[in-house]
Tab-separated table of C-alpha atoms in Angstrom:
chain	number	residue	atom	x	y	z
A	25	MET	CA	31.494	181.351	126.244
A	26	ALA	CA	34.642	179.330	125.756
A	27	PRO	CA	36.887	180.235	122.839
A	28	PHE	CA	36.541	178.478	119.551
A	29	ARG	CA	38.350	175.111	119.606
A	30	HIS	CA	37.350	172.772	116.796
A	31	ARG	CA	40.658	170.968	116.324
A	32	GLN	CA	40.334	168.474	119.124
A	33	ILE	CA	37.143	166.582	118.330
A	34	PHE	CA	36.726	166.193	114.570
A	35	CYS	CA	36.863	162.460	113.853
A	36	ALA	CA	37.717	160.738	110.578
A	37	ILE	CA	39.870	157.775	109.553
A	38	ALA	CA	42.933	159.414	108.054
A	39	ARG	CA	44.195	158.179	104.688
A	40	ASP	CA	47.723	158.769	105.932
A	41	ARG	CA	47.995	156.397	108.881
A	42	ASN	CA	50.854	158.488	110.278
A	43	ASN	CA	48.193	161.046	111.217
A	44	GLY	CA	45.698	160.569	113.996
A	45	ASP	CA	41.967	160.050	113.579
A	46	PHE	CA	41.261	163.111	115.720
A	47	GLY	CA	42.544	166.403	114.415
A	48	ASP	CA	41.982	169.802	112.902
A	49	ALA	CA	38.881	169.864	110.715
A	50	GLU	CA	40.603	172.386	108.458
A	51	GLU	CA	43.169	169.738	107.532
A	52	ILE	CA	40.939	166.630	107.450
A	53	ILE	CA	39.259	167.339	104.115
A	54	ASP	CA	39.368	163.718	102.969
A	55	CYS	CA	39.336	160.386	104.779
A	56	LEU	CA	38.844	156.663	104.488
A	57	PRO	CA	35.231	155.487	104.821
A	58	PHE	CA	33.982	154.079	108.110
A	59	TYR	CA	32.160	151.398	106.120
A	60	ASP	CA	32.802	149.547	102.844
A	61	HIS	CA	31.248	151.447	99.940
A	62	ASP	CA	30.053	148.106	98.536
A	63	GLY	CA	28.576	146.984	101.838
A	64	PRO	CA	25.040	146.949	103.266
A	65	PHE	CA	25.513	150.203	105.192
A	66	TYR	CA	24.862	152.128	101.962
A	67	ASP	CA	21.983	151.886	99.501
A	68	GLN	CA	23.786	150.258	96.597
A	69	HIS	CA	21.400	151.759	94.054
A	70	TYR	CA	23.025	155.132	94.740
A	71	ALA	CA	26.462	153.843	95.785
A	72	GLN	CA	27.167	152.320	92.381
A	73	LEU	CA	26.052	155.344	90.348
A	74	PRO	CA	29.035	157.401	89.117
A	75	THR	CA	28.722	161.137	89.674
A	76	ALA	CA	28.333	163.235	86.555
A	77	GLU	CA	30.568	166.286	86.713
A	78	PRO	CA	30.313	169.201	86.817
A	79	LEU	CA	27.417	169.358	89.279
A	80	SER	CA	24.450	171.598	88.611
A	81	GLU	CA	24.087	174.748	90.664
A	82	ASN	CA	21.178	173.235	92.593
A	83	MET	CA	23.114	170.028	93.282
A	84	VAL	CA	26.113	172.012	94.537
A	85	ARG	CA	23.820	173.757	97.021
A	86	LEU	CA	22.399	170.409	98.202
A	87	VAL	CA	25.847	168.855	98.482
A	88	ARG	CA	27.111	171.760	100.590
A	89	SER	CA	24.136	171.315	102.914
A	90	HIS	CA	24.828	167.582	103.322
A	91	LEU	CA	28.536	168.261	103.847
A	92	ALA	CA	27.613	170.618	106.676
A	93	THR	CA	25.560	167.815	108.228
A	94	LEU	CA	28.513	165.440	107.877
A	95	PHE	CA	30.733	168.003	109.609
A	96	PHE	CA	28.605	167.915	112.751
A	97	GLU	CA	28.150	164.154	112.560
A	98	HIS	CA	31.916	163.663	112.616
A	99	MET	CA	32.121	166.088	115.522
A	100	ALA	CA	29.559	164.011	117.419
A	101	ILE	CA	31.353	160.740	116.653
A	102	GLY	CA	34.644	162.313	117.710
A	103	ILE	CA	33.237	163.183	121.125
A	104	GLN	CA	31.618	159.796	121.638
A	105	CYS	CA	34.804	157.931	120.723
A	106	THR	CA	36.730	159.507	123.584
A	107	LEU	CA	37.221	157.675	126.852
A	108	LYS	CA	36.204	160.791	128.762
A	109	HIS	CA	32.779	160.858	127.135
A	110	ARG	CA	32.239	157.092	127.353
A	111	LEU	CA	33.192	156.925	131.021
A	112	ALA	CA	31.555	160.136	132.225
A	113	TRP	CA	28.247	158.450	133.071
A	114	THR	CA	29.332	154.883	133.794
A	115	VAL	CA	29.195	153.394	137.262
A	116	ASN	CA	32.903	152.681	137.599
A	117	ASN	CA	33.793	156.158	136.487
A	118	ALA	CA	31.194	157.705	138.778
A	119	VAL	CA	32.888	155.997	141.701
A	120	GLN	CA	36.493	156.447	140.597
A	121	TYR	CA	36.353	159.772	138.795
A	122	CYS	CA	33.313	161.783	139.870
A	123	VAL	CA	32.636	160.637	143.415
A	124	ARG	CA	36.136	160.281	144.767
A	125	THR	CA	36.673	164.015	145.088
A	126	PHE	CA	33.180	164.708	146.371
A	127	ASP	CA	33.081	162.609	149.512
A	128	ARG	CA	32.545	165.631	151.786
A	129	PRO	CA	29.501	167.754	152.583
A	130	CYS	CA	31.030	170.944	151.148
A	131	LEU	CA	34.038	171.968	149.105
A	132	PRO	CA	36.322	174.539	150.752
A	133	PRO	CA	37.533	177.323	148.424
A	134	LYS	CA	41.122	176.418	149.287
A	135	ILE	CA	40.710	173.200	147.320
A	136	PHE	CA	42.203	175.123	144.381
A	137	VAL	CA	45.260	176.322	146.307
A	138	PRO	CA	47.484	173.276	145.594
A	139	ARG	CA	48.893	173.647	142.094
A	140	SER	CA	47.556	170.255	141.052
A	141	GLN	CA	46.594	169.796	137.425
A	142	ILE	CA	44.366	166.824	138.264
A	143	THR	CA	42.450	168.681	140.982
A	144	ARG	CA	41.899	171.731	138.818
A	145	ASP	CA	40.915	169.766	135.713
A	146	HIS	CA	38.495	167.725	137.787
A	147	LEU	CA	36.696	170.749	139.227
A	148	LEU	CA	36.975	173.043	136.223
A	149	GLU	CA	34.958	170.513	134.237
A	150	HIS	CA	31.988	172.045	136.036
A	151	ALA	CA	32.601	175.345	134.274
A	152	ASP	CA	30.654	175.876	131.036
A	153	VAL	CA	28.108	173.199	132.086
A	154	HIS	CA	24.449	174.174	132.052
A	155	ILE	CA	23.220	171.832	134.796
A	156	ALA	CA	24.555	169.328	137.336
A	157	VAL	CA	22.971	165.878	137.633
A	158	TYR	CA	23.440	164.494	141.155
A	159	PHE	CA	23.146	160.842	142.107
A	160	ASP	CA	21.734	160.356	145.595
A	161	CYS	CA	23.690	157.587	147.319
A	162	LEU	CA	24.766	156.069	144.030
A	163	ASP	CA	25.570	152.625	145.436
A	164	ASP	CA	22.096	152.239	146.934
A	165	VAL	CA	20.384	153.212	143.689
A	166	LEU	CA	22.500	150.794	141.664
A	167	LEU	CA	22.180	147.867	144.067
A	168	ARG	CA	18.439	148.307	144.318
A	169	ASN	CA	18.137	148.371	140.543
A	170	LYS	CA	20.919	145.908	139.767
A	171	PHE	CA	18.646	143.624	137.790
A	172	SER	CA	16.229	146.301	136.665
A	173	ARG	CA	16.276	148.683	133.738
A	174	PHE	CA	18.126	151.588	135.354
A	175	GLU	CA	21.516	152.299	133.765
A	176	THR	CA	23.514	155.459	134.321
A	177	GLY	CA	25.218	155.111	130.931
A	178	LYS	CA	21.934	155.101	129.022
A	179	LEU	CA	20.696	158.044	131.089
A	180	GLY	CA	23.818	160.005	130.111
A	181	ARG	CA	23.404	159.204	126.422
A	182	TYR	CA	19.689	160.055	126.602
A	183	ILE	CA	20.530	163.472	128.040
A	184	TRP	CA	23.317	164.014	125.505
A	185	ARG	CA	20.981	163.087	122.636
A	186	LYS	CA	18.312	165.492	123.896
A	187	TRP	CA	20.863	168.314	123.781
A	188	PHE	CA	21.972	167.215	120.302
A	189	GLN	CA	18.403	167.202	118.993
A	190	TRP	CA	17.516	170.511	120.685
A	191	HIS	CA	20.175	172.137	118.516
A	192	GLY	CA	18.787	170.554	115.355
A	193	GLY	CA	21.749	168.186	115.084
A	194	ARG	CA	24.259	171.055	115.141
A	195	PRO	CA	25.155	171.766	118.779
A	196	PRO	CA	28.091	173.891	119.980
A	197	PHE	CA	30.788	171.215	119.869
A	198	LEU	CA	33.677	173.575	119.319
A	199	GLY	CA	34.166	174.988	122.804
A	200	HIS	CA	34.194	173.639	126.339
A	201	GLN	CA	30.411	173.865	126.690
A	202	LYS	CA	28.466	170.803	127.849
A	203	PHE	CA	24.812	170.431	128.694
A	204	ALA	CA	25.000	168.253	131.815
A	205	LYS	CA	27.636	166.933	134.214
A	206	PRO	CA	27.084	163.901	136.515
A	207	ILE	CA	28.084	164.186	140.170
A	208	GLY	CA	27.998	161.340	142.669
A	209	LEU	CA	27.993	161.920	146.409
A	210	MET	CA	29.329	159.171	148.635
A	211	GLY	CA	28.153	158.509	152.162
A	212	ASN	CA	26.637	156.020	154.585
A	213	GLY	CA	23.116	156.724	153.382
A	214	PRO	CA	21.028	158.828	151.053
A	215	ARG	CA	21.607	162.569	151.190
A	216	ASN	CA	18.809	164.887	152.156
A	217	ILE	CA	17.733	167.863	150.087
A	218	ARG	CA	19.719	170.278	152.216
A	219	ASN	CA	22.920	168.277	151.618
A	220	PHE	CA	22.576	168.667	147.867
A	221	LEU	CA	21.940	172.377	148.098
A	222	GLU	CA	24.852	172.996	150.486
A	223	PHE	CA	27.261	170.974	148.383
A	224	HIS	CA	26.195	172.609	145.142
A	225	ARG	CA	26.573	176.095	146.573
A	226	SER	CA	30.081	175.244	147.763
A	227	LEU	CA	30.942	173.855	144.327
A	228	CYS	CA	29.638	177.002	142.640
A	229	ASP	CA	31.738	179.115	145.022
A	230	ALA	CA	34.886	177.050	144.460
A	231	VAL	CA	34.884	176.848	140.663
A	232	PRO	CA	35.050	180.638	140.009
A	233	ILE	CA	38.080	180.818	142.326
A	234	GLY	CA	39.795	178.264	140.115
A	235	LEU	CA	38.792	180.145	136.987
A	236	ASP	CA	40.560	183.270	138.269
A	237	GLN	CA	43.839	181.423	138.817
A	238	GLN	CA	46.649	181.125	136.327
A	239	ALA	CA	46.152	178.335	133.826
A	240	LEU	CA	48.570	175.476	134.386
A	241	PRO	CA	50.493	173.842	131.541
A	242	THR	CA	48.944	170.649	130.239
A	243	SER	CA	50.197	167.377	131.646
A	244	ARG	CA	50.128	165.502	128.316
A	245	PRO	CA	52.472	166.310	125.438
A	246	SER	CA	50.935	168.763	123.027
A	247	THR	CA	50.118	167.770	119.488
A	248	ARG	CA	52.318	168.790	116.580
A	249	ARG	CA	49.804	171.347	115.357
A	250	SER	CA	49.349	172.988	118.720
A	251	ASN	CA	53.125	173.245	119.088
A	252	GLN	CA	53.304	175.035	115.758
A	253	LYS	CA	50.576	177.480	116.737
A	254	ARG	CA	51.702	178.169	120.259
A	255	SER	CA	53.910	181.152	120.859
A	256	GLN	CA	57.299	180.557	122.404
A	257	ALA	CA	56.735	183.277	124.997
A	258	GLU	CA	53.169	183.131	126.277
A	259	THR	CA	51.801	185.655	128.724
A	260	PRO	CA	50.399	183.818	131.776
A	261	ARG	CA	46.620	183.849	131.616
A	262	SER	CA	43.843	182.722	133.909
A	263	TYR	CA	41.316	180.123	132.904
A	264	LYS	CA	38.747	182.905	132.674
A	265	ASP	CA	41.001	184.773	130.232
A	266	GLU	CA	40.956	181.645	128.085
A	267	GLY	CA	37.174	181.831	127.925
A	268	ARG	CA	36.183	179.423	130.707
A	269	GLU	CA	33.254	180.581	132.822
A	270	MET	CA	30.438	179.394	135.038
A	271	ALA	CA	27.386	178.762	132.863
A	272	HIS	CA	24.493	181.135	133.471
A	273	LEU	CA	22.018	178.538	134.748
A	274	TYR	CA	24.380	176.266	136.686
A	275	ARG	CA	23.972	177.959	140.068
A	276	ALA	CA	20.186	178.147	139.944
A	277	ILE	CA	18.864	174.612	139.437
A	278	VAL	CA	20.044	170.977	139.664
A	279	ILE	CA	18.712	167.538	138.755
A	280	VAL	CA	18.816	164.753	141.357
A	281	VAL	CA	18.519	161.035	140.565
A	282	ASP	CA	17.473	159.173	143.706
A	283	ALA	CA	16.413	155.634	144.631
A	284	GLN	CA	12.916	156.309	143.288
A	285	VAL	CA	14.181	156.672	139.734
A	286	LEU	CA	11.909	153.802	138.575
A	287	GLU	CA	9.159	154.266	141.162
A	288	TYR	CA	6.775	155.850	138.666
A	289	GLU	CA	7.388	153.595	135.688
A	290	GLU	CA	4.251	153.085	133.640
A	291	PRO	CA	2.878	149.514	133.354
A	292	GLU	CA	3.908	147.173	130.548
A	293	ILE	CA	0.666	147.808	128.698
A	294	CYS	CA	1.857	151.378	128.033
A	295	ARG	CA	4.953	150.281	126.150
A	296	PRO	CA	5.064	151.425	122.511
A	297	VAL	CA	3.609	148.987	120.001
A	298	LEU	CA	5.705	148.656	116.867
A	299	PRO	CA	4.354	147.760	113.426
A	300	PRO	CA	5.010	144.077	112.613
A	301	ARG	CA	7.448	144.958	109.822
A	302	GLU	CA	9.701	146.707	112.368
A	303	LEU	CA	9.894	143.676	114.633
A	304	PHE	CA	12.425	142.183	112.248
A	305	ARG	CA	14.667	145.245	112.341
A	306	GLY	CA	16.493	144.219	115.464
A	307	PHE	CA	18.315	147.458	116.206
A	308	ALA	CA	15.287	149.669	115.560
A	309	TYR	CA	13.096	147.549	117.830
A	310	GLN	CA	15.656	147.443	120.637
A	311	GLU	CA	16.331	151.170	120.367
A	312	ARG	CA	12.636	151.973	120.715
A	313	GLN	CA	12.509	149.796	123.833
A	314	ARG	CA	15.569	151.508	125.303
A	315	GLU	CA	14.074	154.921	124.614
A	316	TRP	CA	10.842	153.996	126.377
A	317	THR	CA	12.668	152.561	129.388
A	318	VAL	CA	14.840	155.635	129.935
A	319	SER	CA	11.875	157.950	129.373
A	320	GLN	CA	10.304	156.358	132.452
A	321	TYR	CA	13.102	157.514	134.773
A	322	SER	CA	11.872	160.066	137.286
A	323	VAL	CA	14.152	162.739	138.746
A	324	LEU	CA	13.969	165.677	141.108
A	325	LEU	CA	14.391	169.284	140.039
A	326	LEU	CA	15.756	171.460	142.854
A	327	ARG	CA	15.824	175.231	142.950
A	328	THR	CA	18.935	176.346	144.767
A	329	GLY	CA	17.627	179.838	145.548
A	330	ASP	CA	20.621	181.380	143.794
A	331	ASP	CA	18.711	182.843	140.855
A	332	ALA	CA	18.929	186.605	141.376
A	333	HIS	CA	21.055	186.803	138.226
A	334	LEU	CA	18.299	185.239	136.092
A	335	SER	CA	15.748	187.282	134.182
A	336	SER	CA	13.100	186.110	136.674
A	337	PRO	CA	12.897	183.505	139.460
A	338	ILE	CA	12.461	179.859	138.496
A	339	SER	CA	8.922	178.557	138.964
A	340	PHE	CA	7.721	174.963	138.743
A	341	GLN	CA	4.066	175.970	138.444
A	342	ALA	CA	3.907	175.077	134.750
A	343	LEU	CA	4.881	171.475	135.586
A	344	TYR	CA	1.955	171.243	138.004
A	345	ASP	CA	-0.444	172.904	135.590
A	346	SER	CA	0.476	170.437	132.838
A	347	GLY	CA	0.055	167.439	135.145
A	348	GLU	CA	3.698	166.406	134.747
A	349	ALA	CA	4.577	166.774	138.440
A	350	LEU	CA	4.794	163.499	140.384
A	351	PRO	CA	4.779	162.960	144.161
A	352	VAL	CA	8.139	163.948	145.627
A	353	ASN	CA	7.685	161.274	148.307
A	354	ARG	CA	10.748	162.048	150.400
A	355	PRO	CA	10.638	162.369	154.198
A	356	ASP	CA	13.288	165.092	154.112
A	357	CYS	CA	11.127	167.313	151.906
A	358	ASP	CA	8.357	169.416	153.410
A	359	ASP	CA	8.379	171.853	150.493
A	360	ASP	CA	5.089	173.038	149.025
A	361	GLY	CA	6.344	172.483	145.489
A	362	THR	CA	8.036	175.846	145.169
A	363	ASN	CA	11.597	174.559	145.367
A	364	VAL	CA	11.368	170.804	144.692
A	365	VAL	CA	9.424	168.846	142.100
A	366	ARG	CA	9.612	165.291	140.766
A	367	VAL	CA	9.039	164.716	137.035
A	368	LYS	CA	9.955	162.249	134.305
A	369	ILE	CA	13.341	162.831	132.697
A	370	ASP	CA	11.898	164.296	129.481
A	371	ALA	CA	9.901	166.891	131.404
A	372	ALA	CA	13.000	167.798	133.428
A	373	LEU	CA	15.198	168.228	130.353
A	374	ASN	CA	12.551	170.218	128.490
A	375	PHE	CA	12.139	172.478	131.517
A	376	VAL	CA	15.881	173.182	131.697
A	377	LEU	CA	16.173	173.764	127.948
A	378	ASP	CA	13.203	176.148	128.081
A	379	LEU	CA	14.992	178.071	130.842
A	380	ILE	CA	18.125	178.331	128.693
A	381	ARG	CA	16.038	179.597	125.783
A	382	ARG	CA	14.235	182.101	128.033
A	383	GLU	CA	17.455	183.533	129.415
A	384	ARG	CA	18.940	183.924	125.949
A	385	GLU	CA	15.870	185.780	124.786
A	386	LEU	CA	15.539	188.092	127.794
A	387	ILE	CA	19.158	188.861	128.756
A	388	PRO	CA	21.040	190.528	125.881
A	389	SER	CA	24.528	189.466	126.990
A	390	ILE	CA	23.498	185.793	127.244
A	391	GLY	CA	21.767	185.904	123.890
A	392	LEU	CA	24.737	187.637	122.258
A	393	ALA	CA	27.157	185.013	123.617
A	394	ALA	CA	25.003	182.220	122.174
A	395	GLU	CA	24.736	183.998	118.814
A	396	THR	CA	28.504	184.505	118.712
A	397	GLU	CA	29.078	180.853	119.470
A	398	TYR	CA	26.709	179.708	116.723
A	399	ARG	CA	28.296	182.124	114.266
A	400	GLU	CA	31.764	180.741	115.017
A	401	HIS	CA	30.469	177.211	114.506
A	402	SER	CA	28.861	178.164	111.209
A	403	GLU	CA	32.049	179.850	110.026
A	404	ALA	CA	34.140	176.800	110.936
A	405	CYS	CA	31.694	174.525	109.174
A	406	GLU	CA	31.672	176.691	106.049
A	407	LYS	CA	35.461	176.804	106.039
A	408	TRP	CA	35.613	173.017	106.206
A	409	VAL	CA	33.001	172.620	103.467
A	410	ASP	CA	34.984	175.030	101.259
A	411	GLY	CA	38.126	172.960	101.825
A	412	VAL	CA	36.367	169.700	100.975
A	413	ILE	CA	34.808	171.161	97.812
A	414	GLU	CA	38.169	172.584	96.709
A	415	HIS	CA	39.893	169.230	97.289
A	416	ALA	CA	37.146	167.339	95.438
A	417	GLY	CA	37.540	169.747	92.544
A	418	ARG	CA	41.169	168.659	92.240
A	419	VAL	CA	40.860	164.897	92.787
A	420	GLY	CA	37.265	164.228	91.706
A	421	ILE	CA	33.974	164.145	93.598
A	422	ASP	CA	33.888	160.346	93.832
A	423	THR	CA	37.504	160.244	95.008
A	424	ASN	CA	36.944	162.490	98.021
A	425	CYS	CA	35.144	160.374	100.629
A	426	PHE	CA	33.069	163.263	102.012
A	427	THR	CA	31.750	164.465	98.654
A	428	TRP	CA	31.154	160.859	97.551
A	429	GLU	CA	28.748	160.450	100.454
A	430	ALA	CA	27.244	163.949	100.332
A	431	VAL	CA	26.358	163.680	96.626
A	432	ARG	CA	24.592	160.373	97.160
A	433	ARG	CA	22.759	161.634	100.219
A	434	ALA	CA	21.542	164.550	98.120
A	435	GLN	CA	20.439	162.247	95.301
A	436	ALA	CA	18.544	159.990	97.711
A	437	ALA	CA	16.941	162.979	99.433
A	438	LEU	CA	15.559	164.217	96.127
A	439	ASN	CA	13.697	160.888	95.914
A	440	GLY	CA	12.555	161.015	99.544
A	441	GLU	CA	14.988	158.250	100.525
A	442	ALA	CA	18.025	157.777	102.761
A	443	PHE	CA	21.403	156.756	101.350
A	444	ASP	CA	23.034	155.362	104.484
A	445	LYS	CA	21.897	153.939	107.800
A	446	ASP	CA	23.314	156.854	109.789
A	447	GLN	CA	20.594	159.034	108.284
A	448	ILE	CA	17.976	156.816	109.967
A	449	TYR	CA	19.681	155.726	113.196
A	450	GLY	CA	22.798	157.822	113.615
A	451	THR	CA	25.748	156.278	115.417
A	452	TRP	CA	25.876	159.383	117.629
A	453	ASP	CA	22.103	159.432	118.173
A	454	ASN	CA	21.336	156.095	119.853
A	455	LEU	CA	21.423	154.845	123.431
A	456	VAL	CA	24.091	152.171	122.996
A	457	GLY	CA	27.810	152.850	123.045
A	458	VAL	CA	29.775	153.823	119.966
A	459	ASN	CA	31.918	151.014	118.599
A	460	LEU	CA	33.982	152.170	115.650
A	461	SER	CA	37.137	150.645	114.251
A	462	MET	CA	39.536	153.298	115.558
A	463	GLY	CA	38.662	152.470	119.157
A	464	PHE	CA	38.729	155.189	121.775
A	465	CYS	CA	41.055	158.123	122.248
A	466	ASP	CA	41.433	161.002	124.656
A	467	LEU	CA	41.118	164.404	123.040
A	468	PRO	CA	44.382	166.083	122.108
A	469	ASP	CA	45.398	169.063	124.192
A	470	GLU	CA	43.861	172.361	123.247
A	471	ALA	CA	45.918	174.898	121.428
């Protein structure tokens, strides 16, 4: 997997406004609060209670656990505040950023020959991604559903949230790894199944060629910290030497969103019924409705046939046995269900995540890479928690913003309550866009 890089996505509002809000977690051990401590975001019963120091041994353990949770929450917010994340699944970006390069039936390997940073960055984003999500004739799908409930942005956030939850709220943020990557294919009409398979194979052949080439210098100025850490005389390395690689599952299976994305939506009577007391909680009600709408999206799962490197061939039989398979209903598909299946988005994501889990369990090298990645994340988290605790010991628990919140979360948890709204509906965990005071920022260059 990609090397450990936690500096570029930790998000907090720096007390020193000369520093950025995105930086090295090892150095951001205190911050300004996102919300007013006296405001409605926090339960004021706990917010106004001063912390008695020193903390008991049990409370220290609870506080460390809540600090670890805050570490990953700030990682998640950092990712979602970047323009790259916000635009990755939007329509305009799909046309201008994703689709523009992929307006051909196949990608020739020589596409990496020109020493273009933009071209390489664009294609190398498909390294370290578990699965590609293709949009079949994107314009047709969007025009047909212009006034309906299909939105690419909400689909992207739904997929991202599924990955976040699958990892128990602590996913591998610190490397290049991503769960899914959207790809739009332009053309005069919908693509057939063969087009998707041919294009994907060419993409999977082209990306490793780019990974073997010498890494180009970054186009943006490096941050102060990366300049300090970078050696004056670096030995030229390939992207693969830097830890970039084609994800294990990427070649073997893809998701396709076609014009039938809402064809199998359940009737209105099947919508979730909320208790009357929740009807007055506007955000909670709307979020439940958004979740239900996106859960009705149907997609295709395609086997590419390139799965000899897997522990065993991919089979869709379990989706048929469970009754989750829907009619494929495409004239270009005469498959018997072996290579193509249509399912709701949740079934598709669960199927892919189960494949990832299976491969990690059955192939030692894949499992070891995942274990190493999780260990590095845990070590980085522990290092940050140690730094926060040490700083709070010097300035006071209620003076350090992170320990102020962690202590009160721990106190509320002991009473079976939540201290702040993020514990109920996390900013990073909903299907609407993030809107924080620092605005949006591209990630700093990697060290």
